[in-house]
XYZ file of N, CA, C and O in Angstrom:
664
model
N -1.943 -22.351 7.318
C -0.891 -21.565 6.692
C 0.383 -22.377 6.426
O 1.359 -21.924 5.830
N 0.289 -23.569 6.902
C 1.621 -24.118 7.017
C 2.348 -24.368 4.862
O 3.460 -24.417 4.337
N 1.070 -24.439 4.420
C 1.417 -24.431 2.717
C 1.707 -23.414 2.301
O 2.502 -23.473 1.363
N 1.311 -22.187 2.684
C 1.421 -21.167 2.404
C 2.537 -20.416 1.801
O 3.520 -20.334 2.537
N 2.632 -19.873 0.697
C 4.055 -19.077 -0.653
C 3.549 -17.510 -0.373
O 4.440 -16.662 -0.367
N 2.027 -17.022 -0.116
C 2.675 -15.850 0.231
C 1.205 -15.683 1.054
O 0.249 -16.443 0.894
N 1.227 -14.764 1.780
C 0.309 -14.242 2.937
C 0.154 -12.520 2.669
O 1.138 -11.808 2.867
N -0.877 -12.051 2.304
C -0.779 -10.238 1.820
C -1.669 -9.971 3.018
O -2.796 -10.457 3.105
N -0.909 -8.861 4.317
C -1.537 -8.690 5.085
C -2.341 -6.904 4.797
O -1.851 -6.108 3.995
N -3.452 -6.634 5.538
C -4.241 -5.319 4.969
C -4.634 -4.811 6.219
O -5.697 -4.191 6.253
N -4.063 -4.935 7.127
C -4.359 -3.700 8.405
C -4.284 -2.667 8.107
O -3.781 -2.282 7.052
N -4.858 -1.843 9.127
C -4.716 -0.178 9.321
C -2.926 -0.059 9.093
O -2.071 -0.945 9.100
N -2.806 1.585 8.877
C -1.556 1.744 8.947
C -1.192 2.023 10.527
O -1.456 2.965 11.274
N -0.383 0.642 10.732
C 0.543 1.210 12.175
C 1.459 -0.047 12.387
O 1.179 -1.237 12.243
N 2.841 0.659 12.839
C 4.026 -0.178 12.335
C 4.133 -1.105 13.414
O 4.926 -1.996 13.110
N 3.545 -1.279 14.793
C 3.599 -1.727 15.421
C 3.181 -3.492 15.595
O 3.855 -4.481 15.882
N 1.260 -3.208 15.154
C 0.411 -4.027 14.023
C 1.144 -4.476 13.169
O 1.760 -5.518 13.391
N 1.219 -4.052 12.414
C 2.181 -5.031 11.053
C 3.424 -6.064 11.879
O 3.472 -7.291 11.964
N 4.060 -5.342 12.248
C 5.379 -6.727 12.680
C 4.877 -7.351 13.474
O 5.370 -8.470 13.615
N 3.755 -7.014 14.328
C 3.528 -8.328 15.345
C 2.448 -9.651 14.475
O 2.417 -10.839 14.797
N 1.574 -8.937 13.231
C 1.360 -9.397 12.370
C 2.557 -10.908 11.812
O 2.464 -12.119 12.008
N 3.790 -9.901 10.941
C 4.506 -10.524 10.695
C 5.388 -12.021 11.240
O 5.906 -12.886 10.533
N 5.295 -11.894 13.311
C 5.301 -12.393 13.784
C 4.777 -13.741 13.615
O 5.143 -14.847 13.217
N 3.423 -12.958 14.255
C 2.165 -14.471 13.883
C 2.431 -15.458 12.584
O 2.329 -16.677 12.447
N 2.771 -14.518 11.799
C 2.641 -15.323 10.351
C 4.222 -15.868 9.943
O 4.469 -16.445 8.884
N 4.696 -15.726 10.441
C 6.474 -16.445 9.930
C 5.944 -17.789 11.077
O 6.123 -18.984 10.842
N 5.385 -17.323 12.112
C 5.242 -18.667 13.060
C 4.586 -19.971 12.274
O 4.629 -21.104 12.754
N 4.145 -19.746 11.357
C 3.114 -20.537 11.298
C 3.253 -21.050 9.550
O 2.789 -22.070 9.040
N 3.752 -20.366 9.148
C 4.250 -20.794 7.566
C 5.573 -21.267 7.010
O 6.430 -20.954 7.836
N 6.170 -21.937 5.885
C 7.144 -22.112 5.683
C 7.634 -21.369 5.488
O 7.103 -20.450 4.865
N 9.463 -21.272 6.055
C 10.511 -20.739 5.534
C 10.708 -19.500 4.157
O 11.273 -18.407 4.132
N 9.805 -20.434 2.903
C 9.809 -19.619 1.916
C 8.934 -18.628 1.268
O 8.880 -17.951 0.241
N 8.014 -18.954 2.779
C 6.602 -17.607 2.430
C 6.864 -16.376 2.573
O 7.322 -15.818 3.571
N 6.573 -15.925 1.557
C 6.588 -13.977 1.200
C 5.302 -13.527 2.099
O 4.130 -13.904 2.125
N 6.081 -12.510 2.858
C 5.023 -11.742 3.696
C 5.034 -10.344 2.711
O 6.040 -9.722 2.369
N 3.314 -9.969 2.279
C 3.408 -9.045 1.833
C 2.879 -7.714 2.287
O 2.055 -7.703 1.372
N 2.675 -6.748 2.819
C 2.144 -5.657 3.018
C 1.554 -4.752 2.187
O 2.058 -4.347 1.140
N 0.299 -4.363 2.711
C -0.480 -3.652 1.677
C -0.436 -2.074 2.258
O -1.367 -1.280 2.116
N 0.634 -1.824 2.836
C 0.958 -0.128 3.435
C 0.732 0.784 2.152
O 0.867 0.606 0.941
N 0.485 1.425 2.642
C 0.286 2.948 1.863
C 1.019 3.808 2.036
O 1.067 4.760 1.258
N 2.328 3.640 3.848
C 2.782 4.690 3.659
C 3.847 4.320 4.773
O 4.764 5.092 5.057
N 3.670 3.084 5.391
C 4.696 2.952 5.968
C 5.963 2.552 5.262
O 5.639 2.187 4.131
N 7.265 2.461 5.432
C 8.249 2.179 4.993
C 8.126 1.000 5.019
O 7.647 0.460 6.017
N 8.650 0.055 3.584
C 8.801 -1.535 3.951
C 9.701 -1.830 4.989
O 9.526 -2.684 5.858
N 11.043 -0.805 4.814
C 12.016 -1.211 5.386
C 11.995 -1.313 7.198
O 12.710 -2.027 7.901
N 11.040 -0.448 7.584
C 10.956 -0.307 8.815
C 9.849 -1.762 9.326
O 10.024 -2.361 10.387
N 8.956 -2.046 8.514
C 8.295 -3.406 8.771
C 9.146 -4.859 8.423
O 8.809 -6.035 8.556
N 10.157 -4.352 8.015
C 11.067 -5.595 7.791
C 12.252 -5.991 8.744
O 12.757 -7.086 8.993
N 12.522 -4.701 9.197
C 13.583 -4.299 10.488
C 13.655 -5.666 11.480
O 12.767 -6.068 12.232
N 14.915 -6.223 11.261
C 14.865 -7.307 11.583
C 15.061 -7.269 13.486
O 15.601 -6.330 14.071
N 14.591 -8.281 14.053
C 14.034 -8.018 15.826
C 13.493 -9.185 16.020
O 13.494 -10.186 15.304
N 12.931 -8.941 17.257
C 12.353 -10.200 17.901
C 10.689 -10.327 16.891
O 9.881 -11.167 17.290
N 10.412 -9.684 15.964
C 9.404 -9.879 15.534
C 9.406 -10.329 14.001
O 8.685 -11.125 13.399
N 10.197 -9.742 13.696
C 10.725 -9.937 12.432
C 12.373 -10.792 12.493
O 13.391 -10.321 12.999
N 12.223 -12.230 11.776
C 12.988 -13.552 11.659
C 13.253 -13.712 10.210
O 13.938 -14.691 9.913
N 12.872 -12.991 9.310
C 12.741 -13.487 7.811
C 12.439 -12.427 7.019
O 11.454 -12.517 6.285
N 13.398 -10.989 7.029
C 13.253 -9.860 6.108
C 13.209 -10.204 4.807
O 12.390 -9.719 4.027
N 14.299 -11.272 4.407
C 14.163 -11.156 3.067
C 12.897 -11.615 2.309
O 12.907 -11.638 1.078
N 12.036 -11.904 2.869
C 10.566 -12.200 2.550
C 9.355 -11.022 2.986
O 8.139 -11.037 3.172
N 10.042 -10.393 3.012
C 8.924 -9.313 3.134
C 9.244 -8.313 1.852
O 10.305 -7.833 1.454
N 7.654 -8.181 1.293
C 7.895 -6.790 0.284
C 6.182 -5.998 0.738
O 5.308 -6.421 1.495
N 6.247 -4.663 -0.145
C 5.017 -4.151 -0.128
C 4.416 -4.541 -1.538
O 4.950 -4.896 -2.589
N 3.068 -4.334 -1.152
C 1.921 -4.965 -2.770
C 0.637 -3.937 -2.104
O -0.331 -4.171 -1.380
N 1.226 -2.608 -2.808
C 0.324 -1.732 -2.060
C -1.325 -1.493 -3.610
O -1.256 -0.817 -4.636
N -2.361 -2.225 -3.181
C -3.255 -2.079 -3.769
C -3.826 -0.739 -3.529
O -3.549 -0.018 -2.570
N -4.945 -0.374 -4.835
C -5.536 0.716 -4.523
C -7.154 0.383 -4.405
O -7.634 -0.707 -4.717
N -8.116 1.815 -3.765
C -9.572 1.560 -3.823
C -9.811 2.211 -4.821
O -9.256 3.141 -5.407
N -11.601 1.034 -5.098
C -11.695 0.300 -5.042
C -10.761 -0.864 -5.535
O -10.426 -0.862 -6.719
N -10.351 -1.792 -4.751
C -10.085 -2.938 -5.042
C -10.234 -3.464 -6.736
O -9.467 -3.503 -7.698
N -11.163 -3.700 -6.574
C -11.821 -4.542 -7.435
C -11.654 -3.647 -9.087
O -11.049 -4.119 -10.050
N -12.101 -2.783 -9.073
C -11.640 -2.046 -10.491
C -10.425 -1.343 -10.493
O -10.099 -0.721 -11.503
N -9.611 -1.363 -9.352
C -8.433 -0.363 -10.080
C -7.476 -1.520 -10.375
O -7.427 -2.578 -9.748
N -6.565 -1.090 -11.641
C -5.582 -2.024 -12.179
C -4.098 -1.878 -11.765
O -3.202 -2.659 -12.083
N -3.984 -0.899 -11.099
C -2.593 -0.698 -10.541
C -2.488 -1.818 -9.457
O -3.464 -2.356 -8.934
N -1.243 -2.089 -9.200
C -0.474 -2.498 -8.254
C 0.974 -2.348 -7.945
O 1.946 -2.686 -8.622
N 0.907 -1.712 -6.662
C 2.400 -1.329 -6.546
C 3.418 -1.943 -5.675
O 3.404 -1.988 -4.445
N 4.561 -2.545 -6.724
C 5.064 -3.675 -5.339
C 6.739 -2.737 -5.449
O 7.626 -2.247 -6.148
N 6.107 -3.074 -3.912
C 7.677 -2.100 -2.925
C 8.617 -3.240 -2.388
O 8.217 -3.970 -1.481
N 9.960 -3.407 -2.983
C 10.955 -4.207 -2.567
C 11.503 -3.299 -1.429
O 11.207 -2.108 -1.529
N 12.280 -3.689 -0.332
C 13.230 -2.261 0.232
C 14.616 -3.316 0.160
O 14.658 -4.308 -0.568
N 15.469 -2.977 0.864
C 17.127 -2.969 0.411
C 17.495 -4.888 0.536
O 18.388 -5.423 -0.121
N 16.780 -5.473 1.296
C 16.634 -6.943 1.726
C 15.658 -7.321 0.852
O 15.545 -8.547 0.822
N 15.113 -6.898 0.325
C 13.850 -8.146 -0.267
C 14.234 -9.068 -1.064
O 14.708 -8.498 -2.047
N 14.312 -10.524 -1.225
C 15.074 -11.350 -2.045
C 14.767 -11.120 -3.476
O 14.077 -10.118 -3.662
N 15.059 -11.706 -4.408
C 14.906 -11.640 -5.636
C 13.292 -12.215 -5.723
O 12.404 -11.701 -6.403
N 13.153 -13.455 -4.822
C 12.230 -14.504 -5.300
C 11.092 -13.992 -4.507
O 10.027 -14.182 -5.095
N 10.980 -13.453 -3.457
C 10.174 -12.574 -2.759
C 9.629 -11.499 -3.758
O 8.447 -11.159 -3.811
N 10.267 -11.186 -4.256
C 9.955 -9.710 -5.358
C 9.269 -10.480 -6.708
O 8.229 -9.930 -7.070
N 9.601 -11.449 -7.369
C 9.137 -12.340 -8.418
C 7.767 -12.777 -7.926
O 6.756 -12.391 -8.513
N 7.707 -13.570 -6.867
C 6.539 -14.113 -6.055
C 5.371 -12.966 -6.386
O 4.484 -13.005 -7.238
N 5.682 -11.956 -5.430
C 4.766 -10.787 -5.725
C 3.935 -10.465 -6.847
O 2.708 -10.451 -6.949
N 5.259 -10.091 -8.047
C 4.967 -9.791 -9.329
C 3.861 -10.873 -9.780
O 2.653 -10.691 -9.925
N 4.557 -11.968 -9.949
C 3.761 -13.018 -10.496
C 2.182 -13.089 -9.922
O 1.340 -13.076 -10.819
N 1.763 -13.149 -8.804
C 0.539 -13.302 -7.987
C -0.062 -11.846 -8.252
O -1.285 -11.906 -8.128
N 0.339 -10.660 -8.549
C -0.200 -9.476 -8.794
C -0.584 -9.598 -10.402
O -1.642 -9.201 -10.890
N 0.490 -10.224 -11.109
C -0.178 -10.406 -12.618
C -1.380 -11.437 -12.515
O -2.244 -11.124 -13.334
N -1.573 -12.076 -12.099
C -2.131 -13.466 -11.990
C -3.657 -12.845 -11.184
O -4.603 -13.633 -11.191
N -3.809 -11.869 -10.709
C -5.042 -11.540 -10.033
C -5.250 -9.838 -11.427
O -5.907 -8.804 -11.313
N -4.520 -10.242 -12.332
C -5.018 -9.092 -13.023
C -4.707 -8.052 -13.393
O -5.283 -7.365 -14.237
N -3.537 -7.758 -12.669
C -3.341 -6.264 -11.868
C -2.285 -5.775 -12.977
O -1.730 -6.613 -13.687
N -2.042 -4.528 -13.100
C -0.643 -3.837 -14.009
C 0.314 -3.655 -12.807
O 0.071 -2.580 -12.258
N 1.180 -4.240 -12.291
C 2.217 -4.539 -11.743
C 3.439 -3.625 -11.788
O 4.355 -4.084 -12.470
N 3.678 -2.384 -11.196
C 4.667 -1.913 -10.836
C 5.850 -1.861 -9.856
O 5.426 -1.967 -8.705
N 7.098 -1.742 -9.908
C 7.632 -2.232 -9.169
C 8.860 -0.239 -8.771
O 9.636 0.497 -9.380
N 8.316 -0.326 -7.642
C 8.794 1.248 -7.357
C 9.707 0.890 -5.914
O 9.760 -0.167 -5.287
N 10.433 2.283 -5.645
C 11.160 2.657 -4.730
C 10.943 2.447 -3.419
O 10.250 3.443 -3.215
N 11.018 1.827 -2.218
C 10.546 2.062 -0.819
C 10.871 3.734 -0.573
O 11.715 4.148 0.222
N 10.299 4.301 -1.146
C 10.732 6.031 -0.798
C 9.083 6.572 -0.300
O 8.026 6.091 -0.708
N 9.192 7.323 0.359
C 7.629 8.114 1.081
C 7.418 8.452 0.176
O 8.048 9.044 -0.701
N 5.420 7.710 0.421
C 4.432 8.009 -0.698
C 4.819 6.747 -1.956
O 4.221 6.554 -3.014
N 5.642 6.242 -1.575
C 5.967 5.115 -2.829
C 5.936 6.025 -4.235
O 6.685 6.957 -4.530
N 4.784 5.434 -5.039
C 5.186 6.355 -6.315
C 3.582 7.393 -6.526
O 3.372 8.601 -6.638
N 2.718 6.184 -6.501
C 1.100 7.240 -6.458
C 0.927 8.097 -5.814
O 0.576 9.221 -6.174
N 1.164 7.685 -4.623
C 0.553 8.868 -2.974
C 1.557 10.066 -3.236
O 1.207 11.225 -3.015
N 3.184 9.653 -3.852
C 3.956 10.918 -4.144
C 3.338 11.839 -5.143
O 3.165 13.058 -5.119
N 3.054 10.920 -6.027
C 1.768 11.790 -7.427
C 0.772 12.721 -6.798
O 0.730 13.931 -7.020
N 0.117 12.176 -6.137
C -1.303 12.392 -5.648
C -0.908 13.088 -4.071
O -1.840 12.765 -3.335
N -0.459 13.451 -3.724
C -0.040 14.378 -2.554
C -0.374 15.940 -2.796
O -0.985 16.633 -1.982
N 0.270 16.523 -4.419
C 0.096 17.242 -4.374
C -1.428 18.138 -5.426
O -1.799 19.301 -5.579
N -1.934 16.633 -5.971
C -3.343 16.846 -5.933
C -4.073 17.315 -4.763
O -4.888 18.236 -4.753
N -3.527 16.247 -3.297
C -5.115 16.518 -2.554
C -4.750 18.073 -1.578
O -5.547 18.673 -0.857
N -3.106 18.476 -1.894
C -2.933 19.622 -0.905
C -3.756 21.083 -2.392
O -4.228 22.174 -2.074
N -3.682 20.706 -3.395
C -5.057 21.942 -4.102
C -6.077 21.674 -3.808
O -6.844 22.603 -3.555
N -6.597 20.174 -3.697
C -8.085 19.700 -3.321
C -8.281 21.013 -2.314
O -8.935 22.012 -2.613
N -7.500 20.777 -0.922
C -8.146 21.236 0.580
C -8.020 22.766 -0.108
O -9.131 23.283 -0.225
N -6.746 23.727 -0.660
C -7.047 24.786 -1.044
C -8.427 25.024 -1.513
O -9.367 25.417 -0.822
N -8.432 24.847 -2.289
C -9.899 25.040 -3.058
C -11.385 24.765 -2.460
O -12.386 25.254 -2.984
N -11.430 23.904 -1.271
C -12.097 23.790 -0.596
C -12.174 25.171 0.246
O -13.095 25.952 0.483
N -10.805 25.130 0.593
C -10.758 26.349 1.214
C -11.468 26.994 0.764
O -12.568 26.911 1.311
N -11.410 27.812 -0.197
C -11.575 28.850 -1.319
C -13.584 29.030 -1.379
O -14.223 30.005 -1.773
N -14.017 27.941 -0.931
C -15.841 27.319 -1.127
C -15.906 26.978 -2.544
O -16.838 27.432 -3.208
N -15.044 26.247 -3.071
C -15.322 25.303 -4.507
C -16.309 23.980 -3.958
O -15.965 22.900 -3.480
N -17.230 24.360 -4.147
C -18.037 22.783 -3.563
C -17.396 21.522 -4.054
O -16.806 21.368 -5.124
N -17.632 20.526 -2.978
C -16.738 19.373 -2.861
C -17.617 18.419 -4.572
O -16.896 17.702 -5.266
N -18.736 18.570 -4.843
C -18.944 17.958 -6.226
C -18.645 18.029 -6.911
O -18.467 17.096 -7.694
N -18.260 19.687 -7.187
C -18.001 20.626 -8.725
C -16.725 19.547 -8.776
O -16.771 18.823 -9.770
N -15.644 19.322 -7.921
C -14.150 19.023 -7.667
C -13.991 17.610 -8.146
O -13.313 17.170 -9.074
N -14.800 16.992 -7.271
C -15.146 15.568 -7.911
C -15.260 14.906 -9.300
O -14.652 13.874 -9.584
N -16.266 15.718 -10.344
C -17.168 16.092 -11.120
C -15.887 16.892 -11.986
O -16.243 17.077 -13.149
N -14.761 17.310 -11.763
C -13.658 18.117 -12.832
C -12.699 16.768 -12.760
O -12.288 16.310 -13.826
N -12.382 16.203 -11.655
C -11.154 15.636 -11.713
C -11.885 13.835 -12.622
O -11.168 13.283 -13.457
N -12.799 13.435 -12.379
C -13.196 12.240 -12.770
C -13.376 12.791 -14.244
O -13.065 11.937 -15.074
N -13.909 14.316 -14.937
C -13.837 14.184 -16.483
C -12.450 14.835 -16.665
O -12.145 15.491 -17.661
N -11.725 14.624 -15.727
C -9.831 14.725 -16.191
C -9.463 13.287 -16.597
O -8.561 13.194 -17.430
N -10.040 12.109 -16.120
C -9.626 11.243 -16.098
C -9.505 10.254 -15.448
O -9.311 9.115 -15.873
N -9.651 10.746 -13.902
C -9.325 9.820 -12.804
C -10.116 9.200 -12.382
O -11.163 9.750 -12.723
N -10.455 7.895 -11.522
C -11.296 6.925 -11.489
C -12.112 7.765 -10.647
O -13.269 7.835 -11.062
N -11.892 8.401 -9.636
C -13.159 8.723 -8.603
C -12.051 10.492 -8.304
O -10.848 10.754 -8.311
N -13.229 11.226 -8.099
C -12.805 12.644 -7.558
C -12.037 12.489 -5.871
O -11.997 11.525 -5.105
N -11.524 13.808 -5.755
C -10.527 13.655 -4.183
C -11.429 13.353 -3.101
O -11.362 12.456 -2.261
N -12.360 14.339 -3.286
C -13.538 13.991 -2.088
C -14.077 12.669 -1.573
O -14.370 12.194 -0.476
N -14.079 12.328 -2.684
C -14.744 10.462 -2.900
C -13.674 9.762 -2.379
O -13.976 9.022 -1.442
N -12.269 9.779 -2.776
C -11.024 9.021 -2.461
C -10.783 9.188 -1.171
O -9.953 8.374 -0.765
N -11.274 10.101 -0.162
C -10.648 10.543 1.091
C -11.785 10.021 1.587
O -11.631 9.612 2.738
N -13.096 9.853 1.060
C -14.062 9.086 1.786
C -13.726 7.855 1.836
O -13.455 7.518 2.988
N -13.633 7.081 1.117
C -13.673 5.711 0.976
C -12.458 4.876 1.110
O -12.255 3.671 0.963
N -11.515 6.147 1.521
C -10.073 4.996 2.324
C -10.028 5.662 3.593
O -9.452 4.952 4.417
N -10.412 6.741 4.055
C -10.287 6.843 5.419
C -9.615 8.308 5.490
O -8.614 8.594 4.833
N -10.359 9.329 6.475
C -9.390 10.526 6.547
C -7.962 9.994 7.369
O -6.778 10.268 7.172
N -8.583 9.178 8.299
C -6.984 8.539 8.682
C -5.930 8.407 8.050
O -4.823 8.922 8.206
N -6.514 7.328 6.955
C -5.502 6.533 5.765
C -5.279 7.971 5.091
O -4.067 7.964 4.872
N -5.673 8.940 4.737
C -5.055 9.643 4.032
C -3.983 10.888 4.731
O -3.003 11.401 4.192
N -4.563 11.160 6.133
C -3.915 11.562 6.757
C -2.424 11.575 7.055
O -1.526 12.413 7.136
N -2.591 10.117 7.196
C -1.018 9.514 7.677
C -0.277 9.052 5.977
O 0.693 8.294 5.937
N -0.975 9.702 4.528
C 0.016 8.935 3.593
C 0.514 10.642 3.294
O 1.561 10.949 2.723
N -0.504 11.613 3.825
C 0.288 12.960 3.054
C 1.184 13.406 3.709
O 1.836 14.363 3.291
């Protein structure tokens, strides 16, 4: 790591994990490496919170990818009130450069998607409620448009991960 310009870490969500993360990795890289976080829902600002774990806020931003990986084109990069200019450029640039449509949003809960999509998945569970089978739901929202139905999305990132972004 010692070459290292930026490091994108992808743990579970827990704020604890991440800065001791952050730790490890300022130890071991230069000065000007961007630590990036791939949170979904933690605050940047609280993983940047400067402490015995955190030495180098202004190098931290979020680069919150979505699933699947591999086909979705969003990317959402979260500056919070410290993030340097060149930290935030870094990002951008390495998110264009792997492909991605590159947004640059608010450190505010839910960032900008999960704020979108919050109040999708609170009709999802209604309607579940209701005995709308979980396919029919799937099967409406994917010929709305969207890459994969709610059911599918809550499978394949985790009731956890979705737990803790609504």
């Amino acid at each position: 790591y010692a070459g290292a310009d930026l490091v994108i870490e992808a743990v579970f969500e827990n704020l604890e994990l991440k800065r001791k993360i952050v730790q490890q990795v300022e130890e071991v890289t230069p000065d000007h490496c961007v630590f990036a976080t791939n949170t979904s829902a933690i605050p940047i600002a609280d993983i940047a919170a400067p402490g015995e774990e955190v030495k180098r806020p202004e190098n931290i931003v979020g680069m919150h990818y979505f699933s699947p990986v591999p086909s979705m084109p969003l990317l959402e990069i979260i500056p919070h009130a410290g993030t340097s200019g060149e930290a935030l450029s870094t990002a951008f640039a390495v998110g264009t450069k792997q492909g991605k449509t590159c947004v640059v949003v608010k450190d505010v809960p839910g960032f900008y998607v999960n704020r979108c999509l919050g109040p999708i998945l609170v009709e999802f569970c209604a309607l579940v409620k209701e005995g709308v089978p979980l396919d029919k739901l799937d099967k409406a929202m994917k010929n709305f448009g969207m890459p994969v139905g709610p059911a599918t999305l809550i499978d394949e990132v985790g009731v956890d991960v979705a737990s803790k972004v609504a």
